[in-house]
Amino acid sequence: MNLKDNSYHYIFHSTQKFKKMIKSKSRLTHADRVFQYLKSKDQPLSAYDILEGMRSEGVAAATTVYRALDKLLTIGLVHKIESLNAWTVCCGSHNNKTPVFEICNDCGYVKEHLDQDFTNNINNLSKRTGFIPDNPVLEIHGRCGACANNYLSA
């Protein structure tokens, strides 16, 4: 997800969730710091990339990062991009919509979308088959607009 393109909606909701998360605490937790670190990046990061980037802040163990990411995932502030084994900040309140990630294989750009029609299709499939998805997420790999234009003009 390119954090430079975030809308007011994303910034408002992530800030509200973050404030709730730390409201009763006098110091930042590892989860707070990992969330702030991820928000400052323009692309999804692996747990080990996060660890390396935060060593100067006193984060020294992968288990610390994984616990922080688990907490952030549970409260809906981050997503794991399974195909990249990487983590990214959530675009905002999903309102029961299924996230769809566009992932550029050339430049690594990741963009999160929320689509009600896609969510309805998953719900209809579940009703027809009886299958209940635990974590419905769609990851689409391909080329972003900029890379597609470069590819076509080459």
Short mmCIF file of C-alpha atoms in Angstrom, two decimals:
data_model
loop_
_atom_site.label_atom_id
_atom_site.label_comp_id
_atom_site.label_asym_id
_atom_site.label_seq_id
_atom_site.Cartn_x
_atom_site.Cartn_y
_atom_site.Cartn_z
CA MET A 1 0.00 0.00 0.00
CA ASN A 2 1.44 3.36 -0.91
CA LEU A 3 0.97 5.38 2.24
CA LYS A 4 1.39 8.63 0.31
CA ASP A 5 -2.00 7.94 -1.33
CA ASN A 6 -3.90 7.43 1.91
CA SER A 7 -7.16 9.22 2.26
CA TYR A 8 -8.45 11.20 5.21
CA HIS A 9 -10.66 8.18 5.98
CA TYR A 10 -7.65 5.90 6.51
CA ILE A 11 -5.71 8.43 8.55
CA PHE A 12 -8.70 9.22 10.76
CA HIS A 13 -9.60 5.58 11.48
CA SER A 14 -6.04 4.33 12.03
CA THR A 15 -5.33 7.27 14.32
CA GLN A 16 -8.50 6.59 16.31
CA LYS A 17 -7.64 2.89 16.69
CA PHE A 18 -4.09 3.77 17.64
CA LYS A 19 -5.29 6.27 20.28
CA LYS A 20 -7.64 3.66 21.76
CA MET A 21 -4.82 1.13 21.84
CA ILE A 22 -2.52 3.39 23.89
CA LYS A 23 -5.11 5.46 25.78
CA SER A 24 -4.56 3.85 29.17
CA LYS A 25 -0.79 3.48 28.84
CA SER A 26 1.86 5.98 29.79
CA ARG A 27 4.53 4.55 27.48
CA LEU A 28 4.54 3.11 23.98
CA THR A 29 4.46 -0.67 23.68
CA HIS A 30 6.31 -2.66 21.04
CA ALA A 31 3.03 -2.94 19.11
CA ASP A 32 2.66 0.86 19.16
CA ARG A 33 6.19 1.31 17.89
CA VAL A 34 5.87 -1.37 15.20
CA PHE A 35 2.63 0.24 14.00
CA GLN A 36 4.27 3.66 13.78
CA TYR A 37 7.23 2.15 11.94
CA LEU A 38 4.99 0.40 9.38
CA LYS A 39 2.99 3.60 8.86
CA SER A 40 6.20 5.39 7.91
CA LYS A 41 6.99 2.92 5.10
CA ASP A 42 5.71 2.90 1.53
CA GLN A 43 5.59 -0.87 1.11
CA PRO A 44 4.83 -4.04 3.03
CA LEU A 45 7.71 -5.34 5.15
CA SER A 46 8.65 -8.76 6.43
CA ALA A 47 8.96 -9.21 10.19
CA TYR A 48 12.73 -9.43 9.78
CA ASP A 49 12.79 -6.17 7.77
CA ILE A 50 10.84 -4.55 10.62
CA LEU A 51 13.27 -6.02 13.15
CA GLU A 52 16.29 -4.68 11.25
CA GLY A 53 14.71 -1.26 10.90
CA MET A 54 13.83 -1.05 14.58
CA ARG A 55 17.03 -2.39 16.15
CA SER A 56 18.14 1.18 16.85
CA GLU A 57 14.94 1.61 18.90
CA GLY A 58 15.78 -1.31 21.15
CA VAL A 59 13.82 -4.04 19.38
CA ALA A 60 16.23 -6.97 19.42
CA ALA A 61 14.22 -10.16 18.90
CA ALA A 62 12.02 -11.49 16.11
CA THR A 63 9.56 -12.82 18.68
CA THR A 64 8.99 -9.25 19.89
CA VAL A 65 8.10 -8.16 16.36
CA TYR A 66 5.85 -11.19 15.76
CA ARG A 67 3.97 -10.62 19.03
CA ALA A 68 3.49 -6.95 18.14
CA LEU A 69 2.25 -7.85 14.65
CA ASP A 70 -0.14 -10.44 16.11
CA LYS A 71 -1.61 -7.81 18.41
CA LEU A 72 -1.93 -5.29 15.56
CA LEU A 73 -3.53 -7.94 13.32
CA THR A 74 -6.03 -8.88 16.03
CA ILE A 75 -7.22 -5.30 16.45
CA GLY A 76 -7.34 -4.72 12.69
CA LEU A 77 -4.53 -2.23 12.21
CA VAL A 78 -2.38 -4.34 9.88
CA HIS A 79 -2.73 -7.06 7.23
CA LYS A 80 -0.41 -9.88 6.39
CA ILE A 81 0.20 -10.20 2.67
CA GLU A 82 0.57 -13.98 2.64
CA SER A 83 2.13 -14.31 -0.79
CA LEU A 84 4.89 -11.85 0.15
CA ASN A 85 5.18 -12.97 3.79
CA ALA A 86 5.01 -9.26 4.60
CA TRP A 87 2.92 -6.86 6.67
CA THR A 88 1.20 -3.62 5.75
CA VAL A 89 -0.96 -1.03 7.48
CA CYS A 90 -4.71 -1.43 6.99
CA CYS A 91 -6.40 1.22 4.83
CA GLY A 92 -9.11 1.85 7.42
CA SER A 93 -12.44 0.56 8.56
CA HIS A 94 -13.56 -2.37 6.42
CA ASN A 95 -17.21 -2.35 7.49
CA ASN A 96 -17.37 -6.11 6.81
CA LYS A 97 -15.87 -5.79 3.32
CA THR A 98 -13.23 -8.19 2.05
CA PRO A 99 -9.85 -6.60 1.33
CA VAL A 100 -8.40 -7.01 -2.16
CA PHE A 101 -4.68 -6.36 -2.65
CA GLU A 102 -3.13 -5.43 -5.99
CA ILE A 103 0.53 -6.45 -5.89
CA CYS A 104 2.91 -5.31 -8.63
CA ASN A 105 5.46 -8.01 -9.44
CA ASP A 106 7.80 -5.44 -11.02
CA CYS A 107 8.07 -2.55 -8.53
CA GLY A 108 6.51 -4.09 -5.41
CA TYR A 109 3.68 -1.52 -5.15
CA VAL A 110 0.75 -2.82 -3.06
CA LYS A 111 -2.67 -1.19 -2.97
CA GLU A 112 -5.58 -2.25 -0.76
CA HIS A 113 -9.15 -2.01 -2.07
CA LEU A 114 -12.48 -2.79 -0.44
CA ASP A 115 -15.22 -4.07 -2.71
CA GLN A 116 -18.79 -4.77 -1.58
CA ASP A 117 -19.62 -6.83 -4.71
CA PHE A 118 -16.65 -9.11 -4.06
CA THR A 119 -17.72 -9.49 -0.43
CA ASN A 120 -21.27 -10.36 -1.55
CA ASN A 121 -19.90 -12.98 -3.95
CA ILE A 122 -17.89 -14.61 -1.15
CA ASN A 123 -20.96 -14.60 1.11
CA ASN A 124 -23.10 -16.16 -1.66
CA LEU A 125 -20.46 -18.83 -2.28
CA SER A 126 -20.44 -19.62 1.44
CA LYS A 127 -24.23 -19.95 1.49
CA ARG A 128 -24.17 -22.29 -1.53
CA THR A 129 -21.33 -24.52 -0.37
CA GLY A 130 -21.48 -24.27 3.41
CA PHE A 131 -17.81 -23.28 3.48
CA ILE A 132 -17.07 -20.58 6.05
CA PRO A 133 -13.93 -18.55 5.32
CA ASP A 134 -11.79 -17.58 8.31
CA ASN A 135 -9.86 -14.81 6.65
CA PRO A 136 -11.25 -13.84 3.24
CA VAL A 137 -8.56 -11.82 1.46
CA LEU A 138 -7.74 -11.67 -2.23
CA GLU A 139 -4.20 -11.00 -3.45
CA ILE A 140 -3.84 -10.21 -7.14
CA HIS A 141 -0.36 -10.24 -8.65
CA GLY A 142 0.40 -8.42 -11.87
CA ARG A 143 1.69 -5.03 -13.00
CA CYS A 144 0.62 -1.65 -11.65
CA GLY A 145 -0.40 1.05 -14.12
CA ALA A 146 3.06 2.65 -14.22
CA CYS A 147 4.88 -0.65 -14.78
CA ALA A 148 2.31 -1.80 -17.34
CA ASN A 149 2.84 1.41 -19.30
CA ASN A 150 6.63 0.94 -19.14
CA TYR A 151 6.27 -2.68 -20.24
CA LEU A 152 3.99 -1.83 -23.17
CA SER A 153 6.17 1.04 -24.38
CA ALA A 154 9.38 -1.02 -24.26
#
